[in-house]
PDB file of C-alpha atoms and ligand atoms in Angstrom:
ATOM      1  CA  MET A 115      86.730  88.676  94.017  1.00  0.00           C
ATOM      2  CA  ASN A 116      88.222  89.454  97.640  1.00  0.00           C
ATOM      3  CA  ASP A 117      91.383  87.391  97.540  1.00  0.00           C
ATOM      4  CA  PRO A 118      93.994  89.688  98.558  1.00  0.00           C
ATOM      5  CA  ALA A 119      96.513  88.087  96.347  1.00  0.00           C
ATOM      6  CA  ARG A 120      94.505  89.518  93.387  1.00  0.00           C
ATOM      7  CA  GLN A 121      93.932  92.839  94.475  1.00  0.00           C
ATOM      8  CA  PRO A 122      95.710  95.872  93.362  1.00  0.00           C
ATOM      9  CA  VAL A 123      99.525  96.010  94.814  1.00  0.00           C
ATOM     10  CA  VAL A 124      99.030  99.815  94.416  1.00  0.00           C
ATOM     11  CA  ARG A 125      96.160 101.903  94.038  1.00  0.00           C
ATOM     12  CA  ILE A 126      96.896 106.115  94.026  1.00  0.00           C
ATOM     13  CA  GLU A 127      94.184 108.179  93.355  1.00  0.00           C
ATOM     14  CA  LYS A 128      94.295 112.084  92.673  1.00  0.00           C
ATOM     15  CA  LEU A 129      97.567 112.113  94.513  1.00  0.00           C
ATOM     16  CA  THR A 130      99.218 115.501  94.605  1.00  0.00           C
ATOM     17  CA  ARG A 131     102.013 117.110  96.257  1.00  0.00           C
ATOM     18  CA  SER A 132     103.548 120.790  96.102  1.00  0.00           C
ATOM     19  CA  PHE A 133     106.632 122.418  97.856  1.00  0.00           C
ATOM     20  CA  GLU A 134     107.043 125.579  98.967  1.00  0.00           C
ATOM     21  CA  GLN A 135     110.153 127.144  98.370  1.00  0.00           C
ATOM     22  CA  GLY A 136     111.194 130.731  99.180  1.00  0.00           C
ATOM     23  CA  GLY A 137     107.434 131.977  98.928  1.00  0.00           C
ATOM     24  CA  VAL A 138     106.911 130.187  95.843  1.00  0.00           C
ATOM     25  CA  THR A 139     104.645 127.036  95.558  1.00  0.00           C
ATOM     26  CA  ILE A 140     105.609 124.406  93.192  1.00  0.00           C
ATOM     27  CA  GLU A 141     102.999 122.055  92.292  1.00  0.00           C
ATOM     28  CA  VAL A 142     104.933 118.817  91.448  1.00  0.00           C
ATOM     29  CA  LEU A 143     101.913 116.134  91.118  1.00  0.00           C
ATOM     30  CA  ARG A 144      98.745 117.527  90.231  1.00  0.00           C
ATOM     31  CA  GLY A 145      96.486 114.360  90.707  1.00  0.00           C
ATOM     32  CA  VAL A 146      98.405 111.076  89.609  1.00  0.00           C
ATOM     33  CA  ASP A 147      96.115 107.887  89.191  1.00  0.00           C
ATOM     34  CA  LEU A 148      97.846 104.449  88.905  1.00  0.00           C
ATOM     35  CA  VAL A 149      96.919 101.056  89.705  1.00  0.00           C
ATOM     36  CA  ILE A 150      99.749  98.467  89.615  1.00  0.00           C
ATOM     37  CA  ARG A 151      98.398  94.934  89.765  1.00  0.00           C
ATOM     38  CA  PRO A 152     100.159  92.067  91.302  1.00  0.00           C
ATOM     39  CA  GLY A 153     103.298  90.780  89.672  1.00  0.00           C
ATOM     40  CA  GLU A 154     103.167  93.904  87.048  1.00  0.00           C
ATOM     41  CA  ILE A 155     106.321  95.578  86.557  1.00  0.00           C
ATOM     42  CA  VAL A 156     105.616  99.096  85.588  1.00  0.00           C
ATOM     43  CA  GLY A 157     108.312 101.809  84.413  1.00  0.00           C
ATOM     44  CA  LEU A 158     107.925 105.221  85.333  1.00  0.00           C
ATOM     45  CA  LEU A 159     109.146 108.020  82.718  1.00  0.00           C
ATOM     46  CA  GLY A 160     109.309 111.702  82.640  1.00  0.00           C
ATOM     47  CA  PRO A 161     111.879 114.175  82.343  1.00  0.00           C
ATOM     48  CA  SER A 162     114.688 115.487  85.144  1.00  0.00           C
ATOM     49  CA  GLY A 163     112.288 117.490  87.615  1.00  0.00           C
ATOM     50  CA  SER A 164     108.706 116.209  86.740  1.00  0.00           C
ATOM     51  CA  GLY A 165     108.421 114.240  89.982  1.00  0.00           C
ATOM     52  CA  LYS A 166     109.655 110.943  89.666  1.00  0.00           C
ATOM     53  CA  SER A 167     111.371 110.822  92.699  1.00  0.00           C
ATOM     54  CA  THR A 168     108.675 112.449  94.673  1.00  0.00           C
ATOM     55  CA  MET A 169     106.110 110.091  93.574  1.00  0.00           C
ATOM     56  CA  LEU A 170     108.007 106.914  94.568  1.00  0.00           C
ATOM     57  CA  GLN A 171     108.759 108.921  98.248  1.00  0.00           C
ATOM     58  CA  ALA A 172     105.108 109.379  98.312  1.00  0.00           C
ATOM     59  CA  LEU A 173     104.445 105.363  97.362  1.00  0.00           C
ATOM     60  CA  GLY A 174     107.263 104.633 100.247  1.00  0.00           C
ATOM     61  CA  LEU A 175     105.170 106.018 102.663  1.00  0.00           C
ATOM     62  CA  LEU A 176     108.550 107.683 104.033  1.00  0.00           C
ATOM     63  CA  GLU A 177     106.771 111.254 104.563  1.00  0.00           C
ATOM     64  CA  GLY A 178     103.717 112.744 104.951  1.00  0.00           C
ATOM     65  CA  GLY A 179     102.940 116.163 102.830  1.00  0.00           C
ATOM     66  CA  PHE A 180     100.815 114.493 100.220  1.00  0.00           C
ATOM     67  CA  GLY A 181      97.042 115.009  99.063  1.00  0.00           C
ATOM     68  CA  GLY A 182      94.959 112.204  97.798  1.00  0.00           C
ATOM     69  CA  ARG A 183      94.985 108.505  98.313  1.00  0.00           C
ATOM     70  CA  ILE A 184      97.614 105.536  98.740  1.00  0.00           C
ATOM     71  CA  GLU A 185      96.542 101.862  98.872  1.00  0.00           C
ATOM     72  CA  ILE A 186      99.086  99.578  99.222  1.00  0.00           C
ATOM     73  CA  ALA A 187      98.249  95.680  98.900  1.00  0.00           C
ATOM     74  CA  GLY A 188      94.792  97.090 100.092  1.00  0.00           C
ATOM     75  CA  ILE A 189      95.821  99.034 102.753  1.00  0.00           C
ATOM     76  CA  ASP A 190      94.586 102.733 103.089  1.00  0.00           C
ATOM     77  CA  ALA A 191      98.064 104.447 104.130  1.00  0.00           C
ATOM     78  CA  SER A 192      96.673 107.931 103.680  1.00  0.00           C
ATOM     79  CA  ARG A 193      94.731 107.315 107.207  1.00  0.00           C
ATOM     80  CA  LEU A 194      97.990 105.551 108.926  1.00  0.00           C
ATOM     81  CA  GLY A 195     100.243 106.813 111.479  1.00  0.00           C
ATOM     82  CA  LYS A 196     104.113 107.001 111.479  1.00  0.00           C
ATOM     83  CA  ASN A 197     104.617 103.505 113.120  1.00  0.00           C
ATOM     84  CA  GLU A 198     101.876 101.717 110.940  1.00  0.00           C
ATOM     85  CA  ARG A 199     103.179 103.208 107.656  1.00  0.00           C
ATOM     86  CA  ALA A 200     106.736 101.858 108.866  1.00  0.00           C
ATOM     87  CA  ALA A 201     105.206  98.629 108.993  1.00  0.00           C
ATOM     88  CA  VAL A 202     103.500  98.638 105.410  1.00  0.00           C
ATOM     89  CA  ARG A 203     107.027  99.512 104.548  1.00  0.00           C
ATOM     90  CA  ARG A 204     108.580  96.359 106.263  1.00  0.00           C
ATOM     91  CA  ASP A 205     106.173  94.181 105.034  1.00  0.00           C
ATOM     92  CA  HIS A 206     105.498  94.982 101.581  1.00  0.00           C
ATOM     93  CA  ILE A 207     107.711  97.340 100.090  1.00  0.00           C
ATOM     94  CA  GLY A 208     111.108  97.015  99.029  1.00  0.00           C
ATOM     95  CA  PHE A 209     113.552  99.939  97.742  1.00  0.00           C
ATOM     96  CA  VAL A 210     116.394 100.228  95.486  1.00  0.00           C
ATOM     97  CA  TYR A 211     117.942 103.545  94.678  1.00  0.00           C
ATOM     98  CA  GLN A 212     120.189 105.115  92.411  1.00  0.00           C
ATOM     99  CA  PHE A 213     123.361 104.814  94.643  1.00  0.00           C
ATOM    100  CA  HIS A 214     123.247 101.496  97.089  1.00  0.00           C
ATOM    101  CA  HIS A 215     122.760 102.834 100.291  1.00  0.00           C
ATOM    102  CA  LEU A 216     124.524  99.816 101.780  1.00  0.00           C
ATOM    103  CA  LEU A 217     125.947  99.801 105.405  1.00  0.00           C
ATOM    104  CA  PRO A 218     129.684 100.375 105.089  1.00  0.00           C
ATOM    105  CA  ASP A 219     130.509  98.651 107.995  1.00  0.00           C
ATOM    106  CA  PHE A 220     128.525  94.931 106.844  1.00  0.00           C
ATOM    107  CA  SER A 221     129.470  92.423 104.254  1.00  0.00           C
ATOM    108  CA  ALA A 222     127.110  91.915 101.437  1.00  0.00           C
ATOM    109  CA  ILE A 223     125.381  89.031 103.034  1.00  0.00           C
ATOM    110  CA  GLU A 224     124.901  91.012 106.212  1.00  0.00           C
ATOM    111  CA  ASN A 225     123.224  93.577 104.262  1.00  0.00           C
ATOM    112  CA  VAL A 226     120.900  91.210 102.935  1.00  0.00           C
ATOM    113  CA  VAL A 227     120.484  89.767 106.511  1.00  0.00           C
ATOM    114  CA  LEU A 228     119.679  92.749 108.470  1.00  0.00           C
ATOM    115  CA  PRO A 229     116.304  93.882 107.020  1.00  0.00           C
ATOM    116  CA  GLN A 230     115.189  90.352 107.446  1.00  0.00           C
ATOM    117  CA  LEU A 231     116.015  89.881 111.387  1.00  0.00           C
ATOM    118  CA  ILE A 232     113.739  92.869 111.984  1.00  0.00           C
ATOM    119  CA  THR A 233     110.768  90.898 110.786  1.00  0.00           C
ATOM    120  CA  GLY A 234     111.757  88.402 113.723  1.00  0.00           C
ATOM    121  CA  LYS A 235     112.662  85.666 111.444  1.00  0.00           C
ATOM    122  CA  PRO A 236     115.678  83.421 112.609  1.00  0.00           C
ATOM    123  CA  ARG A 237     119.056  84.145 111.420  1.00  0.00           C
ATOM    124  CA  ALA A 238     119.732  80.976 110.155  1.00  0.00           C
ATOM    125  CA  GLU A 239     116.498  81.279 107.600  1.00  0.00           C
ATOM    126  CA  CYS A 240     117.762  85.037 106.781  1.00  0.00           C
ATOM    127  CA  GLU A 241     121.003  83.996 106.195  1.00  0.00           C
ATOM    128  CA  GLU A 242     119.903  80.880 103.671  1.00  0.00           C
ATOM    129  CA  ARG A 243     117.300  83.432 102.062  1.00  0.00           C
ATOM    130  CA  ALA A 244     120.402  86.037 101.768  1.00  0.00           C
ATOM    131  CA  LYS A 245     122.728  83.189 100.155  1.00  0.00           C
ATOM    132  CA  GLU A 246     120.198  82.466  97.881  1.00  0.00           C
ATOM    133  CA  LEU A 247     119.110  86.018  96.288  1.00  0.00           C
ATOM    134  CA  LEU A 248     123.002  86.615  96.235  1.00  0.00           C
ATOM    135  CA  SER A 249     123.654  83.442  94.199  1.00  0.00           C
ATOM    136  CA  ALA A 250     120.746  84.144  91.827  1.00  0.00           C
ATOM    137  CA  LEU A 251     122.750  87.523  91.046  1.00  0.00           C
ATOM    138  CA  GLY A 252     125.717  85.998  90.708  1.00  0.00           C
ATOM    139  CA  LEU A 253     127.571  87.056  93.849  1.00  0.00           C
ATOM    140  CA  ALA A 254     127.987  83.602  95.313  1.00  0.00           C
ATOM    141  CA  GLN A 255     131.812  84.229  95.750  1.00  0.00           C
ATOM    142  CA  ARG A 256     131.436  87.793  97.258  1.00  0.00           C
ATOM    143  CA  LEU A 257     129.197  87.175 100.606  1.00  0.00           C
ATOM    144  CA  GLU A 258     131.684  88.720 102.767  1.00  0.00           C
ATOM    145  CA  HIS A 259     132.629  91.657 100.910  1.00  0.00           C
ATOM    146  CA  ARG A 260     132.046  95.000 102.480  1.00  0.00           C
ATOM    147  CA  PRO A 261     130.888  97.406 100.030  1.00  0.00           C
ATOM    148  CA  SER A 262     133.911  99.186  99.650  1.00  0.00           C
ATOM    149  CA  LYS A 263     135.386  95.749  97.904  1.00  0.00           C
ATOM    150  CA  LEU A 264     132.946  95.660  95.517  1.00  0.00           C
ATOM    151  CA  SER A 265     132.492  96.828  92.092  1.00  0.00           C
ATOM    152  CA  GLY A 266     129.464  99.655  91.371  1.00  0.00           C
ATOM    153  CA  GLY A 267     127.787  96.834  89.556  1.00  0.00           C
ATOM    154  CA  GLU A 268     128.153  94.507  92.420  1.00  0.00           C
ATOM    155  CA  GLN A 269     127.203  97.055  94.999  1.00  0.00           C
ATOM    156  CA  GLN A 270     123.978  97.569  93.235  1.00  0.00           C
ATOM    157  CA  ARG A 271     122.856  93.684  93.185  1.00  0.00           C
ATOM    158  CA  VAL A 272     123.360  93.498  96.527  1.00  0.00           C
ATOM    159  CA  ALA A 273     120.972  96.556  97.143  1.00  0.00           C
ATOM    160  CA  VAL A 274     118.557  94.590  94.866  1.00  0.00           C
ATOM    161  CA  ALA A 275     118.818  91.242  97.237  1.00  0.00           C
ATOM    162  CA  ARG A 276     118.447  93.694 100.138  1.00  0.00           C
ATOM    163  CA  ALA A 277     114.996  94.955  98.429  1.00  0.00           C
ATOM    164  CA  LEU A 278     113.865  91.608  97.659  1.00  0.00           C
ATOM    165  CA  ALA A 279     114.829  90.093 100.943  1.00  0.00           C
ATOM    166  CA  ASN A 280     111.648  90.152 102.734  1.00  0.00           C
ATOM    167  CA  ARG A 281     109.488  89.019  99.744  1.00  0.00           C
ATOM    168  CA  PRO A 282     107.968  92.261  99.073  1.00  0.00           C
ATOM    169  CA  ARG A 283     105.039  92.807  97.034  1.00  0.00           C
ATOM    170  CA  LEU A 284     106.265  95.879  95.753  1.00  0.00           C
ATOM    171  CA  VAL A 285     109.411  96.893  94.479  1.00  0.00           C
ATOM    172  CA  LEU A 286     110.058 100.608  94.215  1.00  0.00           C
ATOM    173  CA  ALA A 287     113.031 101.678  92.155  1.00  0.00           C
ATOM    174  CA  ASP A 288     114.591 104.801  91.418  1.00  0.00           C
ATOM    175  CA  GLU A 289     117.084 104.982  88.542  1.00  0.00           C
ATOM    176  CA  PRO A 290     118.371 101.575  89.952  1.00  0.00           C
ATOM    177  CA  THR A 291     121.361 101.625  87.158  1.00  0.00           C
ATOM    178  CA  GLY A 292     121.775 105.076  86.624  1.00  0.00           C
ATOM    179  CA  ASN A 293     125.173 105.493  88.486  1.00  0.00           C
ATOM    180  CA  LEU A 294     126.745 102.686  86.174  1.00  0.00           C
ATOM    181  CA  ASP A 295     128.185 102.424  82.746  1.00  0.00           C
ATOM    182  CA  GLU A 296     125.504 101.291  79.806  1.00  0.00           C
ATOM    183  CA  ALA A 297     126.770  97.871  79.559  1.00  0.00           C
ATOM    184  CA  THR A 298     126.996  97.371  83.350  1.00  0.00           C
ATOM    185  CA  ALA A 299     123.667  98.978  83.333  1.00  0.00           C
ATOM    186  CA  ASP A 300     122.160  96.954  81.106  1.00  0.00           C
ATOM    187  CA  LYS A 301     123.468  93.784  82.704  1.00  0.00           C
ATOM    188  CA  VAL A 302     122.357  94.261  86.014  1.00  0.00           C
ATOM    189  CA  PHE A 303     118.905  95.914  84.959  1.00  0.00           C
ATOM    190  CA  ALA A 304     118.382  92.605  83.120  1.00  0.00           C
ATOM    191  CA  GLN A 305     119.571  90.501  86.541  1.00  0.00           C
ATOM    192  CA  PHE A 306     116.903  92.635  88.310  1.00  0.00           C
ATOM    193  CA  LEU A 307     114.038  91.996  86.197  1.00  0.00           C
ATOM    194  CA  GLN A 308     114.715  88.601  86.180  1.00  0.00           C
ATOM    195  CA  LEU A 309     114.662  88.385  89.577  1.00  0.00           C
ATOM    196  CA  VAL A 310     111.568  90.672  90.392  1.00  0.00           C
ATOM    197  CA  ARG A 311     109.717  88.334  87.728  1.00  0.00           C
ATOM    198  CA  GLY A 312     110.848  84.994  89.332  1.00  0.00           C
ATOM    199  CA  GLU A 313     109.773  86.529  92.944  1.00  0.00           C
ATOM    200  CA  GLY A 314     106.574  87.427  91.579  1.00  0.00           C
ATOM    201  CA  SER A 315     106.891  91.029  92.876  1.00  0.00           C
ATOM    202  CA  ALA A 316     105.239  93.859  91.447  1.00  0.00           C
ATOM    203  CA  ALA A 317     107.586  96.930  90.566  1.00  0.00           C
ATOM    204  CA  LEU A 318     107.267 100.598  89.613  1.00  0.00           C
ATOM    205  CA  VAL A 319     111.321 101.787  88.174  1.00  0.00           C
ATOM    206  CA  ALA A 320     112.008 105.334  87.618  1.00  0.00           C
ATOM    207  CA  THR A 321     113.656 105.833  84.708  1.00  0.00           C
ATOM    208  CA  HIS A 322     114.778 108.342  81.973  1.00  0.00           C
ATOM    209  CA  ASN A 323     116.355 105.592  79.880  1.00  0.00           C
ATOM    210  CA  GLU A 324     113.712 104.594  77.066  1.00  0.00           C
ATOM    211  CA  ARG A 325     116.010 101.640  76.462  1.00  0.00           C
ATOM    212  CA  LEU A 326     115.531 100.238  79.814  1.00  0.00           C
ATOM    213  CA  ALA A 327     112.156 101.136  79.465  1.00  0.00           C
ATOM    214  CA  THR A 328     110.948  98.445  77.053  1.00  0.00           C
ATOM    215  CA  ALA A 329     111.758  95.475  79.151  1.00  0.00           C
ATOM    216  CA  MET A 330     109.012  96.402  81.425  1.00  0.00           C
ATOM    217  CA  ASP A 331     105.429  95.364  80.985  1.00  0.00           C
ATOM    218  CA  ARG A 332     104.193  98.689  80.809  1.00  0.00           C
ATOM    219  CA  VAL A 333     105.446 102.404  80.613  1.00  0.00           C
ATOM    220  CA  VAL A 334     103.755 105.619  82.401  1.00  0.00           C
ATOM    221  CA  ARG A 335     104.691 108.848  82.009  1.00  0.00           C
ATOM    222  CA  LEU A 336     104.673 111.912  84.155  1.00  0.00           C
ATOM    223  CA  HIS A 337     104.271 115.040  82.271  1.00  0.00           C
ATOM    224  CA  ASP A 338     102.899 118.609  84.077  1.00  0.00           C
ATOM    225  CA  GLY A 339     102.364 116.556  87.549  1.00  0.00           C
ATOM    226  CA  VAL A 340      99.866 113.875  85.695  1.00  0.00           C
ATOM    227  CA  LEU A 341     100.494 110.614  84.411  1.00  0.00           C
ATOM    228  CA  ALA A 342     100.044 110.297  80.765  1.00  0.00           C
TER     229      ALA A 342
HETATM  230  N1  ATP B 197     112.115 118.548  99.297  1.00  0.00           N
HETATM  231  C1  ATP B 197     111.862 119.613  98.131  1.00  0.00           C
HETATM  232  N2  ATP B 197     111.779 120.774  98.397  1.00  0.00           N
HETATM  233  C2  ATP B 197     111.328 121.378  97.347  1.00  0.00           C
HETATM  234  N3  ATP B 197     111.389 121.149  96.140  1.00  0.00           N
HETATM  235  C3  ATP B 197     111.439 120.119  96.014  1.00  0.00           C
HETATM  236  C4  ATP B 197     111.950 119.106  97.169  1.00  0.00           C
HETATM  237  N4  ATP B 197     111.929 117.675  96.346  1.00  0.00           N
HETATM  238  C5  ATP B 197     111.667 117.914  94.955  1.00  0.00           C
HETATM  239  N5  ATP B 197     111.482 119.099  94.660  1.00  0.00           N
HETATM  240  C6  ATP B 197     111.100 119.855  93.525  1.00  0.00           C
HETATM  241  O1  ATP B 197     109.970 118.836  92.829  1.00  0.00           O
HETATM  242  C7  ATP B 197     110.337 118.701  91.635  1.00  0.00           C
HETATM  243  C8  ATP B 197     110.368 116.937  91.236  1.00  0.00           C
HETATM  244  O2  ATP B 197     111.333 116.471  91.842  1.00  0.00           O
HETATM  245  P1  ATP B 197     111.888 114.813  91.744  1.00  0.00           P
HETATM  246  O3  ATP B 197     113.233 114.576  92.504  1.00  0.00           O
HETATM  247  O4  ATP B 197     110.939 114.479  91.864  1.00  0.00           O
HETATM  248  O5  ATP B 197     112.138 114.904  90.139  1.00  0.00           O
HETATM  249  P2  ATP B 197     112.649 113.285  89.171  1.00  0.00           P
HETATM  250  O6  ATP B 197     111.572 113.470  88.397  1.00  0.00           O
HETATM  251  O7  ATP B 197     112.826 112.488  90.157  1.00  0.00           O
HETATM  252  O8  ATP B 197     114.038 114.119  88.547  1.00  0.00           O
HETATM  253  P3  ATP B 197     115.318 113.419  88.380  1.00  0.00           P
HETATM  254  O9  ATP B 197     115.220 112.353  87.080  1.00  0.00           O
HETATM  255  O10 ATP B 197     116.044 114.141  87.791  1.00  0.00           O
HETATM  256  O11 ATP B 197     115.423 112.449  89.229  1.00  0.00           O
HETATM  257  C9  ATP B 197     111.543 119.441  91.211  1.00  0.00           C
HETATM  258  O12 ATP B 197     111.531 120.455  90.639  1.00  0.00           O
HETATM  259  C10 ATP B 197     112.499 119.698  92.625  1.00  0.00           C
HETATM  260  O13 ATP B 197     112.913 120.805  92.566  1.00  0.00           O
HETATM  261 MG1   MG B 198     114.675 111.470  90.591  1.00  0.00          MG
END
């Protein structure tokens, strides 16, 4: 079975990460193993400070300093240089953070178009895709709004559309609704899951919300630097 579509989207082996602070070394990740299959939505739970964000950062290939092995879509990322890592990120990974990180001077639709333009796709196609995603999230009437003219829930939904714009095989979400009130969080989270499922992307979603965790395919828990 060498079909790339059936290969794990994520394979982490013995992932370690420690931080030096004031002469003290804190071992945050002490040998994390995890496999995520295509289309699988996995909740990442663990108390505050257990290393959830650290783990997502490692998977996002944003910085070095990690030990062990990370494979994304069958590519051994541990061996790649900075530019190659950026290419894997662009082609295979979408991010949603707790705070939307949208570009304030661009409209909702432009925020979803921009990451697509980087791939070299014609603008008309990028706009079509952006409209499709924003409409699916109930934002068809908000395309030209700047982030500051959107509610918190709407901003997060634009961030979800942006993350999915390039059809990533893997979505990494760090408390994607952690900044919203409970009712809005539930609604946005349900839309997020529905869209990710519809797109067939896999996802790793960090949250300390046990209620949201029940909606995912599977939950893993970070404790003492390893996954239980
Ligand atoms: N750049 C850094 N330098 C030093 N220590 C760090 C750094 N980043 C994270 N840490 C430490 O690593 C540990 C894990 O942090 P992390 O942000 O991954 O936790 P988390 O599980 O995401 O927590 P939360 O649920 O509060 O978001 C914390 O003890 C934190 O102080
Ligand atoms: Mg965190």
